[in-house]
Amino acid sequence: LGLAESDVNVDLPLVELGVDSIMTVRLRRQLEKQTGLSLPPTLLWEHPTAAAVTARIVELLAPPVECEVRTGG
């Protein structure tokens, strides 16, 4: 977008920051390269703010939580 980091309000919808559908594809691909994740094409529409996208990526990068299963006995 060519904006300084300090000029981006992470709580504004990306479309309000000027992100269009072509930009979402490029941004998703860049995020995939940087994170090593395979991200869905709908990521930026399902998580429409920079804060929401960041939270989702952090969630995907977090190690899985193991649940202890207790059996009666």
XYZ file of C-alpha atoms in Angstrom:
73
model
C 0.000 0.000 0.000
C 2.977 2.267 0.386
C 1.879 3.415 3.845
C 4.136 3.875 6.811
C 3.460 1.339 9.563
C 2.386 4.154 11.877
C -0.224 5.282 9.306
C -2.072 1.944 9.317
C -4.985 1.561 11.709
C -5.014 -2.216 12.277
C -8.681 -2.111 13.284
C -9.938 -0.573 10.035
C -11.238 -2.908 7.343
C -8.561 -3.481 4.711
C -10.893 -2.240 1.974
C -10.995 1.136 3.749
C -7.196 1.215 3.522
C -7.409 0.769 -0.247
C -6.921 -3.003 -0.506
C -8.767 -4.414 -3.525
C -9.286 -8.019 -4.655
C -6.057 -8.140 -6.663
C -4.108 -6.810 -3.700
C -5.643 -9.454 -1.415
C -4.232 -12.197 -3.647
C -0.767 -10.632 -3.603
C -0.912 -10.017 0.136
C -2.048 -13.586 0.852
C 0.764 -15.000 -1.280
C 3.301 -12.811 0.520
C 1.955 -13.946 3.886
C 2.224 -17.563 2.740
C 5.862 -17.042 1.752
C 6.708 -15.360 5.038
C 4.884 -17.831 7.286
C 5.180 -21.104 5.361
C 1.439 -21.578 5.787
C -1.058 -22.489 3.102
C -3.696 -19.802 3.582
C -7.229 -19.957 2.176
C -8.124 -17.530 -0.620
C -10.887 -16.160 1.616
C -8.545 -15.272 4.508
C -8.680 -11.506 4.017
C -12.451 -11.481 3.547
C -13.146 -13.683 6.575
C -10.692 -11.625 8.652
C -11.185 -8.112 7.232
C -8.757 -6.105 9.377
C -4.996 -6.289 9.774
C -5.531 -7.140 13.452
C -7.889 -10.009 12.574
C -5.537 -11.391 9.910
C -2.643 -11.224 12.351
C -4.633 -12.987 15.069
C -5.624 -15.770 12.656
C -2.050 -16.294 11.459
C -0.781 -16.403 15.054
C -3.486 -18.970 15.786
C -2.392 -21.085 12.807
C 1.283 -20.865 13.782
C 0.687 -21.821 17.420
C 1.554 -25.387 18.308
C -1.465 -27.635 18.759
C -2.693 -27.954 22.314
C -2.827 -31.510 23.558
C -5.885 -32.443 25.530
C -5.625 -35.026 28.235
C -8.368 -37.604 27.996
C -9.285 -39.262 31.257
C -11.125 -42.518 31.372
C -13.145 -43.696 34.327
C -11.667 -46.377 36.443
